[in-house]
Structure formats: C-alpha cells, structure tokens
Amino acid sequence: MIITIISAILILLGVVFFFGAALGIVRFPDFYSRTHAAGKGDTLSSFLVILGFAVYQLKDFHSFSHDWPILLVILKLLAVSLFIFMTSPVSTHALMDAGWEDKVKPEIGEGKPNHLNDDSEKF
Amino acid sequence: MRLSSIFAIIAVVITGGILLYGVSDFPSFGDPKSPANAAVPGSESVSQYFITKSYKDTKVPNLVTSVLADYRGYDTMFETVVIFAAGMAIFAILGSVGGESQPRVQEEESSFVDGDHSRIIVGTTCRLLVPVIQVFALYVIGHGHYSPGGGFQGGVILAASFIIIALSSDLDAALRRLSEVNYLRLACVGILIYAGFGVLCQVLESNFLDYGVLQPILLTDGPEMARSHSMLGVEIGVAFTVTAIMFAIYANLSSRGTLRDGL
Amino acid sequence: MIFAFDIIILVFLVIAAIISLSVKDLLSASMIFGIYGFLICLLWAEMGAVDVAFTEAAVGAGISAVLMVATVFNTKRKSSD
Amino acid sequence: MAEFFEQTLQPHFNFWIYVILMMIGLWALIAKNNLIKKLIGMSIFQTAIILFYVSLGVKEDATIPILDPYGQAEHAAADAEGAETEGEKKRDSYIGKKSPDPDTMANPLPHVLMLTAIVVGVATLGVALSITQMIFKEFGSLEEDEILEIVKGGGVDD
Amino acid sequence: MTFDHFSIGVGLALFVFMLPAMWRMSVGPTALDRIVAVNVIGTKTAVLLVVIGVVFHRVEMFVDFALAYALLNFTGSLAAARFLHKTKSSSEIFEEEGGAES
C-alpha cells in the first residue's frame, strides 16, 4: 500500500510538471523560450512519471529468487528515463542552434538590454 | 479551385460513402466471436490453432514470431526479397553502384573547431549513444522469441544507428563503418542465409523451410527446439538484409546517389 | 484494448493527417508526418499488437521522417499547396 | 445517450475513422499538387488499410499475443483473490502446462501479415522518394502542373 | 478506484497535455516551433507506452519499445537541425516570393 501511495505521488508530481510544460509551449512568446519549456519540463516530468511506475513494480516483489524479473523491468524503466534525459535536451539544443543559424529573432521586452538582436555578436 | 480538385472531391466522397455504408454490416469492433477470430461451425479457425498449439509446436512464447518465421516462413522470405528488390531499384534509379572503384580516402576523424558548441554536444552524445543503440538492436534481434522484436525491428534500429552516425558527423564517417561494397554483400548474405535454411531442409529430404528435420544438425533435444533455433537463424538473415537496405536507401537518398556530401 | 485511449488517438490521428497535408513548408510536413507515426504506434500498442507497434516505433522514429527530410533537402522546400 | 454510445458509436467508430483517413489519403493523392504531399497521402492511405487489418484481430479485454513466461498477470489476479500460498508460486512452470484460451489473446495472424507490410512500405517509400529526386533533377520542379506543362511543351530541352 | 483506473487517468491527462503541442504544431509560426512540438509529443509517446503497459499488466513487454523511442526520438530533430544548418534561412525562402509561411 505504501508503495502504491509513493508511486502515485511521484506520478502526480510528473503530471503537474507536464502541465507546466504544456502551458509554456502555448504561452511563451518566442521560439527560444518555447524550446526551454519543452526541453526542461518534459524531461523532468517524464523522468518522474516513469520513476513512479518503476516504484509501483516493487509491489509484487517478495523474494529475490522468484521475483528477479521485476528488478530487470525496473532497470529497463530507469534506462528509458536515462535515455530521455540524454536525448531530449540534446535535440532541443540542436534545434535551438539551428534556430539561431536560421535567424529566428528572439523577442525582447521593452527596456531590456537588446544585445541578442545584434547579429554581429554571437555568444 | 482547380477543376481536378472538384473531381477529386466527388470521387473521394463516392468511394468513402460506399465504404461507410459497407462498414455498417461489419461485426462490432473488439468482438471475440467475429468470423476473423473465432471458428466457423464445422471447421477449425487457423488463428485459434496458432494461439493454442503454437507453443507446443515450436517452444516460442511470442506467437507473432513463430507464425512469422515458421508457419508463414515462405511469405516472410519473399517480403525480405521485396525489400532487397526495393534497394536494387534505388541503386538503379539513382545510379550509384560501381560509381567509384578506388577505395575511399582515409581521412582523419573530423575534429571539433573551437567554439563549435553544437558539434561538440551533439557529436559527443551520439558517440555515447550509438553503441547503446547497436547493443539494443542486437538484443531485439536475439530476444525476439520471448518479447516483441525480431529481425525486421532489430534491423531497422541497427540501420538507424548508422544513420545517427551520418547525421552527427557526416556521411563519410558512416560509410567508413559500413561501406558500399559491404552493405551490398550484407544484403545478399541475409537472403542467402534465409534461403539456405530452406534448402538445407530440402537436402535432408523434407519440405522447404520445414525446420523440424534440422534436429541432427543443430544438436537440439526434439524437433521443437530445432524449429526455435532455426527461427533465430532466419531472423538474423532478415536483420542483415533490412539493415543493409535501409542504410543504403538513406545513403543514396541524402546524397542524390553520389554517396558524397549528404545531408 | 483501452477504449478511452482509442477514441482520443483516432481523433488526434485525423488532426495530424490534415495538418501535415495543409502546411506549405515541406520540412514541417515531413516532421508532422513523424507525429502521425507516433500516434499510429500508440494506437497499435493499445490494441495489443505489440510487434506491429515495435516495427512502427523503429520505422517511424528512426527512418521514415529522415528519408523525407533528406529528399526535401535535395529538392525544394516550398510547396504550392 | 448511453444507448447510442453502446449501440452505434462503440462498435463502428474505429471503422469510420479508418474510412475517413482513407478518404484523406485518396484526396491528397488525387488533388494535391506537390509530389511529396502526394507521397504523404499515399502513406496515410496505406496506414488506414493496415489499421483496418489489425483491428480485425482485436478482442475486447484480451492480452497481447505473447505467452507470459512468469505468469505475472495470473499471479496478480490470484493475489487479488488472496488464494495464493507460497508453495503454489512457481512462475517458471506456468507456460506449457495448459494451452491458452483463444478468447483472451489477441489474434496474431493479422499482426504477422501487417508487420512485414510496414517495413516493405518504408522500402517502397524510399523508391518513390528516389523517383521524386530524379523528377526534380530532370524538370527542376516538384509541382505537378509545371511538370505537365513542360511535358506538353515537348519535354526538357537539353 | 484501482491503480488501473489511476493509470488510465494519467494517460488521459497526458493526451490532454498533447493538445497544446498539437495546437503549436498547427499554428507555427516558424517551422522550428513545429519541430519542437514534434519533440514534445515524442517524449510523451515514450511515457504513454509505459502507461499502456501498466494497464495491460505486461510492462516487461512494453518497456522495450519505450526504450526504442527514447533512443531514436532525436533522430528526426537532428536531421531537421542539420537541414536548417545546411540550407539558406527559411525567412529568405519564404519571403522572396511574398508568400507567408504557414
């Protein structure tokens, strides 16, 4: 029972972060900030949801000799989240770099330092 | 709106209307007693036979693999031949086979320029991930008896790993790992492995692709395990062909058949 | 078969198909066709066809979109409709 | 409302959507001007047909067509009933003891037929894309009407 | 309420959160926004496959192709990024003839 509650809490936390990422994709003004929402929010929340389901697998775990396949499943689930952690930020990074090459203008508010709109200076 | 567009809408609406009308006579979705799933009275359904008897016949828990490589092995063999033929068609259309005979110049591994952050991040991650993807592809091919997977899936994933190499550095780097001559050889070897299993059964005085007679060669206990092991061999053949042809399609398409300076 | 997922995926599928046919940028069209592949894979997974879903996962994520992007790279990116 | 849902919507909703997807694909094949759009339409048409085939093998409340080597689903049901004792727990020996019930397992035959069709579909898509590239090399355009005009005007002057 | 119902609810929530990405995919405004939306939906697909596996009580089978998605998901984005590096910028392509990118 305690395992189910822990996993439910982790999964709900992940769903909350998914909601944040979805909100960011709609509400943010320009491409770069949307990429930021997609890269960070989705990665963390998918990690949390998958971790929650991995914890839930432990409910059938009674003894090591009978239930070792469950440990294998948990290992694979953790591998899924690890690879999402590696690939999702890299692809958003590549996209952001391509956007800079593609001359997508970032949106800067009034009165802010505006060096990002200067094409001559690439950070 | 163009005239052809109006005619297209008329044709599509008529076809779709007829099909929508016909759908109303279908058995409902998910019905276990529909004619495709259950036995017609007086005869045994073939899919019910596959579900109930397949494990006894072949000792393979994944029913899809056992039906794919054993009961319908002849079909799968010619599906593989179709993929091979598609690869040959692409070579014929884009004209790349035998384009250059001298070996490719062995260049240095492309080094990173200072400040080229994108190349460093993407290149390093791909270098870390490609071995994992290749090991995973081999796992998918080999473990296809017990979990979803098999030759087609594993071959496609293996080809995708080479495509990732080509995307993270350049096409030359991928072609150095799997060159033009080698992928052609690999595609042919895959089909020869598949057909070889069939001919081997014929040599042992049985039908084409009837794996049960291979028991004295494979040294297994019982013809069921012989069928299981032969399926593994057949899947490996499929994986060779699919890997080679999928990578060949990408390499030719991305460089217009020249195999140089691709995407 | 999970009926709740079934309806939603089918509706999304029609939306993705229409969007990928209506954008004028062929690069976007090929990438949105990738989304169509993801949704098809989910549909097969919830129908219980795991092997088919695995094939679609490998093909749709790894090969299909990349082939289209390669062709668009070698031809023209702008489409008239 | 519930009656409409059970009598009309649930049995045939999937098939309606397949027909709609097929109509979208056919419309794109006929009416779209760009060749790559036509190929996308062809792929949509193809997936609609594959979807139709696979959905013939779907059974309600059925599991996937892979026998359970460790009997996990069975044990979950037994745990829920509370009838499980430690002595009966032999996960390895579940399969092979009894033959599975055909009604509780999805039909594997359509999966096999369609699994190869997907990979073959990608290979043929590759062939179509290579033909597209050669058309672009020859005519310099991917639009159908421009290509037709060039063909009607006597072909490409080399 | 069993854990199955909870899992189905989580799956439905993930589908609902896919809708903003679909909307971003349809309105653009640039091609890169659409590609980011593709990326987001790809990540959600890998999670949803695990959810479906939990509902079927067969996670050990479904986790394999969640793994495949996690490993291969960035191929498309990588190809698109490379495409944009190697061609001239999309604003030039779409504005030289006066046609808006949509």
mmCIF file with all atom_site columns, C-alpha atoms in Angstrom, chain B residues 66-213:
data_model
loop_
_atom_site.group_PDB
_atom_site.id
_atom_site.type_symbol
_atom_site.label_atom_id
_atom_site.label_alt_id
_atom_site.label_comp_id
_atom_site.label_asym_id
_atom_site.label_entity_id
_atom_site.label_seq_id
_atom_site.pdbx_PDB_ins_code
_atom_site.Cartn_x
_atom_site.Cartn_y
_atom_site.Cartn_z
_atom_site.occupancy
_atom_site.B_iso_or_equiv
_atom_site.pdbx_formal_charge
_atom_site.auth_seq_id
_atom_site.auth_comp_id
_atom_site.auth_asym_id
_atom_site.auth_atom_id
_atom_site.pdbx_PDB_model_num
ATOM 1   C CA . SER B 1 66  ? 6.558  -18.253 -34.511 1.00 0.00 ? 66  SER B CA 1
ATOM 2   C CA . VAL B 1 67  ? 3.886  -17.536 -37.105 1.00 0.00 ? 67  VAL B CA 1
ATOM 3   C CA . LEU B 1 68  ? 6.146  -15.093 -38.941 1.00 0.00 ? 68  LEU B CA 1
ATOM 4   C CA . ALA B 1 69  ? 9.241  -17.239 -39.247 1.00 0.00 ? 69  ALA B CA 1
ATOM 5   C CA . ASP B 1 70  ? 7.834  -20.745 -39.173 1.00 0.00 ? 70  ASP B CA 1
ATOM 6   C CA . TYR B 1 71  ? 4.255  -21.204 -40.301 1.00 0.00 ? 71  TYR B CA 1
ATOM 7   C CA . ARG B 1 72  ? 4.429  -18.356 -42.790 1.00 0.00 ? 72  ARG B CA 1
ATOM 8   C CA . GLY B 1 73  ? 8.146  -18.537 -43.464 1.00 0.00 ? 73  GLY B CA 1
ATOM 9   C CA . TYR B 1 74  ? 7.766  -18.639 -47.222 1.00 0.00 ? 74  TYR B CA 1
ATOM 10  C CA . ASP B 1 75  ? 5.783  -15.378 -47.156 1.00 0.00 ? 75  ASP B CA 1
ATOM 11  C CA . THR B 1 76  ? 8.379  -13.667 -44.958 1.00 0.00 ? 76  THR B CA 1
ATOM 12  C CA . MET B 1 77  ? 11.204 -14.806 -47.208 1.00 0.00 ? 77  MET B CA 1
ATOM 13  C CA . PHE B 1 78  ? 9.664  -13.079 -50.187 1.00 0.00 ? 78  PHE B CA 1
ATOM 14  C CA . GLU B 1 79  ? 8.859  -9.974  -48.150 1.00 0.00 ? 79  GLU B CA 1
ATOM 15  C CA . THR B 1 80  ? 12.589 -9.818  -47.482 1.00 0.00 ? 80  THR B CA 1
ATOM 16  C CA . VAL B 1 81  ? 13.207 -10.255 -51.192 1.00 0.00 ? 81  VAL B CA 1
ATOM 17  C CA . VAL B 1 82  ? 10.844 -7.330  -51.843 1.00 0.00 ? 82  VAL B CA 1
ATOM 18  C CA . ILE B 1 83  ? 12.922 -5.132  -49.536 1.00 0.00 ? 83  ILE B CA 1
ATOM 19  C CA . PHE B 1 84  ? 16.071 -6.290  -51.352 1.00 0.00 ? 84  PHE B CA 1
ATOM 20  C CA . ALA B 1 85  ? 14.438 -5.511  -54.693 1.00 0.00 ? 85  ALA B CA 1
ATOM 21  C CA . ALA B 1 86  ? 13.490 -2.043  -53.451 1.00 0.00 ? 86  ALA B CA 1
ATOM 22  C CA . GLY B 1 87  ? 17.117 -1.405  -52.568 1.00 0.00 ? 87  GLY B CA 1
ATOM 23  C CA . MET B 1 88  ? 18.223 -2.582  -56.003 1.00 0.00 ? 88  MET B CA 1
ATOM 24  C CA . ALA B 1 89  ? 15.607 -0.318  -57.594 1.00 0.00 ? 89  ALA B CA 1
ATOM 25  C CA . ILE B 1 90  ? 17.018 2.678   -55.742 1.00 0.00 ? 90  ILE B CA 1
ATOM 26  C CA . PHE B 1 91  ? 20.522 1.852   -56.933 1.00 0.00 ? 91  PHE B CA 1
ATOM 27  C CA . ALA B 1 92  ? 19.171 1.563   -60.472 1.00 0.00 ? 92  ALA B CA 1
ATOM 28  C CA . ILE B 1 93  ? 17.228 4.834   -60.315 1.00 0.00 ? 93  ILE B CA 1
ATOM 29  C CA . LEU B 1 94  ? 19.843 6.984   -58.608 1.00 0.00 ? 94  LEU B CA 1
ATOM 30  C CA . GLY B 1 95  ? 22.710 5.184   -60.340 1.00 0.00 ? 95  GLY B CA 1
ATOM 31  C CA . SER B 1 96  ? 25.357 4.636   -57.733 1.00 0.00 ? 96  SER B CA 1
ATOM 32  C CA . VAL B 1 97  ? 26.520 1.030   -57.966 1.00 0.00 ? 97  VAL B CA 1
ATOM 33  C CA . GLY B 1 98  ? 30.048 0.828   -59.336 1.00 0.00 ? 98  GLY B CA 1
ATOM 34  C CA . GLY B 1 99  ? 30.316 4.594   -59.464 1.00 0.00 ? 99  GLY B CA 1
ATOM 35  C CA . GLU B 1 100 ? 33.759 4.553   -57.912 1.00 0.00 ? 100 GLU B CA 1
ATOM 36  C CA . SER B 1 101 ? 36.041 1.605   -57.651 1.00 0.00 ? 101 SER B CA 1
ATOM 37  C CA . GLN B 1 102 ? 39.079 3.008   -55.863 1.00 0.00 ? 102 GLN B CA 1
ATOM 38  C CA . PRO B 1 103 ? 38.955 2.902   -52.069 1.00 0.00 ? 103 PRO B CA 1
ATOM 39  C CA . ARG B 1 104 ? 37.792 5.986   -50.246 1.00 0.00 ? 104 ARG B CA 1
ATOM 40  C CA . VAL B 1 105 ? 40.490 8.258   -48.905 1.00 0.00 ? 105 VAL B CA 1
ATOM 41  C CA . GLN B 1 106 ? 41.025 7.508   -45.235 1.00 0.00 ? 106 GLN B CA 1
ATOM 42  C CA . GLU B 1 107 ? 40.535 10.873  -43.628 1.00 0.00 ? 107 GLU B CA 1
ATOM 43  C CA . GLU B 1 108 ? 41.104 11.820  -40.042 1.00 0.00 ? 108 GLU B CA 1
ATOM 44  C CA . GLU B 1 109 ? 38.117 11.695  -37.745 1.00 0.00 ? 109 GLU B CA 1
ATOM 45  C CA . SER B 1 110 ? 36.627 15.147  -38.171 1.00 0.00 ? 110 SER B CA 1
ATOM 46  C CA . SER B 1 111 ? 37.941 17.234  -35.318 1.00 0.00 ? 111 SER B CA 1
ATOM 47  C CA . PHE B 1 112 ? 35.955 19.850  -33.485 1.00 0.00 ? 112 PHE B CA 1
ATOM 48  C CA . VAL B 1 113 ? 36.578 23.513  -34.078 1.00 0.00 ? 113 VAL B CA 1
ATOM 49  C CA . ASP B 1 114 ? 36.963 25.788  -31.054 1.00 0.00 ? 114 ASP B CA 1
ATOM 50  C CA . GLY B 1 115 ? 33.685 27.369  -30.126 1.00 0.00 ? 115 GLY B CA 1
ATOM 51  C CA . ASP B 1 116 ? 31.591 24.991  -32.195 1.00 0.00 ? 116 ASP B CA 1
ATOM 52  C CA . HIS B 1 117 ? 29.363 24.079  -29.263 1.00 0.00 ? 117 HIS B CA 1
ATOM 53  C CA . SER B 1 118 ? 26.718 22.317  -31.308 1.00 0.00 ? 118 SER B CA 1
ATOM 54  C CA . ARG B 1 119 ? 29.150 19.929  -32.927 1.00 0.00 ? 119 ARG B CA 1
ATOM 55  C CA . ILE B 1 120 ? 30.733 19.100  -29.577 1.00 0.00 ? 120 ILE B CA 1
ATOM 56  C CA . ILE B 1 121 ? 27.487 18.460  -27.684 1.00 0.00 ? 121 ILE B CA 1
ATOM 57  C CA . VAL B 1 122 ? 25.674 16.575  -30.420 1.00 0.00 ? 122 VAL B CA 1
ATOM 58  C CA . GLY B 1 123 ? 28.757 14.655  -31.534 1.00 0.00 ? 123 GLY B CA 1
ATOM 59  C CA . THR B 1 124 ? 29.675 13.512  -28.033 1.00 0.00 ? 124 THR B CA 1
ATOM 60  C CA . THR B 1 125 ? 26.145 12.433  -27.193 1.00 0.00 ? 125 THR B CA 1
ATOM 61  C CA . CYS B 1 126 ? 25.845 10.484  -30.421 1.00 0.00 ? 126 CYS B CA 1
ATOM 62  C CA . ARG B 1 127 ? 29.183 8.836   -29.767 1.00 0.00 ? 127 ARG B CA 1
ATOM 63  C CA . LEU B 1 128 ? 27.879 7.755   -26.372 1.00 0.00 ? 128 LEU B CA 1
ATOM 64  C CA . LEU B 1 129 ? 24.515 6.611   -27.655 1.00 0.00 ? 129 LEU B CA 1
ATOM 65  C CA . VAL B 1 130 ? 25.398 4.739   -30.846 1.00 0.00 ? 130 VAL B CA 1
ATOM 66  C CA . PRO B 1 131 ? 26.990 1.718   -29.091 1.00 0.00 ? 131 PRO B CA 1
ATOM 67  C CA . VAL B 1 132 ? 23.962 1.513   -26.793 1.00 0.00 ? 132 VAL B CA 1
ATOM 68  C CA . ILE B 1 133 ? 21.608 1.589   -29.771 1.00 0.00 ? 133 ILE B CA 1
ATOM 69  C CA . GLN B 1 134 ? 23.570 -1.124  -31.551 1.00 0.00 ? 134 GLN B CA 1
ATOM 70  C CA . VAL B 1 135 ? 23.625 -3.384  -28.489 1.00 0.00 ? 135 VAL B CA 1
ATOM 71  C CA . PHE B 1 136 ? 19.908 -2.770  -28.052 1.00 0.00 ? 136 PHE B CA 1
ATOM 72  C CA . ALA B 1 137 ? 19.317 -3.698  -31.698 1.00 0.00 ? 137 ALA B CA 1
ATOM 73  C CA . LEU B 1 138 ? 21.175 -6.971  -31.236 1.00 0.00 ? 138 LEU B CA 1
ATOM 74  C CA . TYR B 1 139 ? 19.115 -7.627  -28.097 1.00 0.00 ? 139 TYR B CA 1
ATOM 75  C CA . VAL B 1 140 ? 15.928 -7.025  -30.079 1.00 0.00 ? 140 VAL B CA 1
ATOM 76  C CA . ILE B 1 141 ? 17.010 -9.471  -32.779 1.00 0.00 ? 141 ILE B CA 1
ATOM 77  C CA . GLY B 1 142 ? 18.088 -12.159 -30.351 1.00 0.00 ? 142 GLY B CA 1
ATOM 78  C CA . HIS B 1 143 ? 15.324 -11.796 -27.779 1.00 0.00 ? 143 HIS B CA 1
ATOM 79  C CA . GLY B 1 144 ? 12.552 -11.738 -30.357 1.00 0.00 ? 144 GLY B CA 1
ATOM 80  C CA . HIS B 1 145 ? 11.338 -15.152 -29.239 1.00 0.00 ? 145 HIS B CA 1
ATOM 81  C CA . TYR B 1 146 ? 10.396 -14.003 -25.761 1.00 0.00 ? 146 TYR B CA 1
ATOM 82  C CA . SER B 1 147 ? 9.416  -10.367 -26.164 1.00 0.00 ? 147 SER B CA 1
ATOM 83  C CA . PRO B 1 148 ? 8.308  -8.149  -29.070 1.00 0.00 ? 148 PRO B CA 1
ATOM 84  C CA . GLY B 1 149 ? 11.046 -7.886  -31.599 1.00 0.00 ? 149 GLY B CA 1
ATOM 85  C CA . GLY B 1 150 ? 12.741 -9.836  -34.300 1.00 0.00 ? 150 GLY B CA 1
ATOM 86  C CA . GLY B 1 151 ? 14.666 -9.385  -37.468 1.00 0.00 ? 151 GLY B CA 1
ATOM 87  C CA . PHE B 1 152 ? 12.695 -6.544  -39.021 1.00 0.00 ? 152 PHE B CA 1
ATOM 88  C CA . GLN B 1 153 ? 12.654 -4.351  -35.912 1.00 0.00 ? 153 GLN B CA 1
ATOM 89  C CA . GLY B 1 154 ? 16.237 -5.028  -34.923 1.00 0.00 ? 154 GLY B CA 1
ATOM 90  C CA . GLY B 1 155 ? 17.457 -4.445  -38.457 1.00 0.00 ? 155 GLY B CA 1
ATOM 91  C CA . VAL B 1 156 ? 15.700 -1.102  -38.663 1.00 0.00 ? 156 VAL B CA 1
ATOM 92  C CA . ILE B 1 157 ? 17.148 0.005   -35.304 1.00 0.00 ? 157 ILE B CA 1
ATOM 93  C CA . LEU B 1 158 ? 20.629 -1.098  -36.380 1.00 0.00 ? 158 LEU B CA 1
ATOM 94  C CA . ALA B 1 159 ? 20.259 0.907   -39.597 1.00 0.00 ? 159 ALA B CA 1
ATOM 95  C CA . ALA B 1 160 ? 19.064 3.900   -37.556 1.00 0.00 ? 160 ALA B CA 1
ATOM 96  C CA . SER B 1 161 ? 22.297 3.784   -35.540 1.00 0.00 ? 161 SER B CA 1
ATOM 97  C CA . PHE B 1 162 ? 24.318 4.176   -38.739 1.00 0.00 ? 162 PHE B CA 1
ATOM 98  C CA . ILE B 1 163 ? 22.019 6.995   -39.810 1.00 0.00 ? 163 ILE B CA 1
ATOM 99  C CA . ILE B 1 164 ? 22.701 8.718   -36.485 1.00 0.00 ? 164 ILE B CA 1
ATOM 100 C CA . ILE B 1 165 ? 26.437 8.445   -37.156 1.00 0.00 ? 165 ILE B CA 1
ATOM 101 C CA . ALA B 1 166 ? 25.873 10.017  -40.561 1.00 0.00 ? 166 ALA B CA 1
ATOM 102 C CA . LEU B 1 167 ? 23.763 12.803  -39.069 1.00 0.00 ? 167 LEU B CA 1
ATOM 103 C CA . SER B 1 168 ? 26.094 13.640  -36.208 1.00 0.00 ? 168 SER B CA 1
ATOM 104 C CA . SER B 1 169 ? 29.312 13.909  -38.219 1.00 0.00 ? 169 SER B CA 1
ATOM 105 C CA . ASP B 1 170 ? 28.889 13.264  -41.937 1.00 0.00 ? 170 ASP B CA 1
ATOM 106 C CA . LEU B 1 171 ? 28.011 10.575  -44.434 1.00 0.00 ? 171 LEU B CA 1
ATOM 107 C CA . ASP B 1 172 ? 31.647 9.636   -44.956 1.00 0.00 ? 172 ASP B CA 1
ATOM 108 C CA . ALA B 1 173 ? 32.002 8.635   -41.313 1.00 0.00 ? 173 ALA B CA 1
ATOM 109 C CA . ALA B 1 174 ? 29.073 6.242   -41.613 1.00 0.00 ? 174 ALA B CA 1
ATOM 110 C CA . LEU B 1 175 ? 30.293 4.848   -44.939 1.00 0.00 ? 175 LEU B CA 1
ATOM 111 C CA . ARG B 1 176 ? 33.666 4.139   -43.352 1.00 0.00 ? 176 ARG B CA 1
ATOM 112 C CA . ARG B 1 177 ? 31.884 1.837   -40.883 1.00 0.00 ? 177 ARG B CA 1
ATOM 113 C CA . LEU B 1 178 ? 29.598 0.211   -43.453 1.00 0.00 ? 178 LEU B CA 1
ATOM 114 C CA . SER B 1 179 ? 30.917 0.825   -46.942 1.00 0.00 ? 179 SER B CA 1
ATOM 115 C CA . GLU B 1 180 ? 29.070 0.495   -50.223 1.00 0.00 ? 180 GLU B CA 1
ATOM 116 C CA . VAL B 1 181 ? 30.560 -2.890  -51.064 1.00 0.00 ? 181 VAL B CA 1
ATOM 117 C CA . ASN B 1 182 ? 29.901 -4.181  -47.571 1.00 0.00 ? 182 ASN B CA 1
ATOM 118 C CA . TYR B 1 183 ? 26.256 -3.272  -47.429 1.00 0.00 ? 183 TYR B CA 1
ATOM 119 C CA . LEU B 1 184 ? 25.612 -4.871  -50.767 1.00 0.00 ? 184 LEU B CA 1
ATOM 120 C CA . ARG B 1 185 ? 27.335 -8.018  -49.536 1.00 0.00 ? 185 ARG B CA 1
ATOM 121 C CA . LEU B 1 186 ? 25.364 -7.907  -46.292 1.00 0.00 ? 186 LEU B CA 1
ATOM 122 C CA . ALA B 1 187 ? 22.046 -7.637  -48.135 1.00 0.00 ? 187 ALA B CA 1
ATOM 123 C CA . CYS B 1 188 ? 22.840 -10.641 -50.318 1.00 0.00 ? 188 CYS B CA 1
ATOM 124 C CA . VAL B 1 189 ? 24.154 -12.692 -47.386 1.00 0.00 ? 189 VAL B CA 1
ATOM 125 C CA . GLY B 1 190 ? 20.939 -12.089 -45.454 1.00 0.00 ? 190 GLY B CA 1
ATOM 126 C CA . ILE B 1 191 ? 18.745 -13.544 -48.166 1.00 0.00 ? 191 ILE B CA 1
ATOM 127 C CA . LEU B 1 192 ? 21.179 -16.406 -48.724 1.00 0.00 ? 192 LEU B CA 1
ATOM 128 C CA . ILE B 1 193 ? 21.004 -17.292 -45.018 1.00 0.00 ? 193 ILE B CA 1
ATOM 129 C CA . TYR B 1 194 ? 17.208 -17.372 -45.190 1.00 0.00 ? 194 TYR B CA 1
ATOM 130 C CA . ALA B 1 195 ? 17.068 -19.426 -48.384 1.00 0.00 ? 195 ALA B CA 1
ATOM 131 C CA . GLY B 1 196 ? 19.909 -21.599 -47.135 1.00 0.00 ? 196 GLY B CA 1
ATOM 132 C CA . PHE B 1 197 ? 17.839 -22.786 -44.202 1.00 0.00 ? 197 PHE B CA 1
ATOM 133 C CA . GLY B 1 198 ? 15.104 -23.761 -46.639 1.00 0.00 ? 198 GLY B CA 1
ATOM 134 C CA . VAL B 1 199 ? 17.459 -25.599 -48.992 1.00 0.00 ? 199 VAL B CA 1
ATOM 135 C CA . LEU B 1 200 ? 19.086 -27.362 -46.039 1.00 0.00 ? 200 LEU B CA 1
ATOM 136 C CA . CYS B 1 201 ? 15.696 -28.760 -45.114 1.00 0.00 ? 201 CYS B CA 1
ATOM 137 C CA . GLN B 1 202 ? 15.268 -29.956 -48.686 1.00 0.00 ? 202 GLN B CA 1
ATOM 138 C CA . VAL B 1 203 ? 18.660 -31.649 -48.616 1.00 0.00 ? 203 VAL B CA 1
ATOM 139 C CA . LEU B 1 204 ? 17.525 -33.558 -45.532 1.00 0.00 ? 204 LEU B CA 1
ATOM 140 C CA . GLU B 1 205 ? 14.565 -34.875 -47.531 1.00 0.00 ? 205 GLU B CA 1
ATOM 141 C CA . SER B 1 206 ? 11.800 -32.682 -46.240 1.00 0.00 ? 206 SER B CA 1
ATOM 142 C CA . ASN B 1 207 ? 9.858  -29.654 -47.424 1.00 0.00 ? 207 ASN B CA 1
ATOM 143 C CA . PHE B 1 208 ? 11.303 -26.198 -47.987 1.00 0.00 ? 208 PHE B CA 1
ATOM 144 C CA . LEU B 1 209 ? 11.604 -24.346 -44.637 1.00 0.00 ? 209 LEU B CA 1
ATOM 145 C CA . ASP B 1 210 ? 10.357 -27.343 -42.616 1.00 0.00 ? 210 ASP B CA 1
ATOM 146 C CA . TYR B 1 211 ? 12.791 -26.758 -39.767 1.00 0.00 ? 211 TYR B CA 1
ATOM 147 C CA . GLY B 1 212 ? 11.938 -29.852 -37.731 1.00 0.00 ? 212 GLY B CA 1
ATOM 148 C CA . VAL B 1 213 ? 14.328 -32.072 -39.696 1.00 0.00 ? 213 VAL B CA 1
#
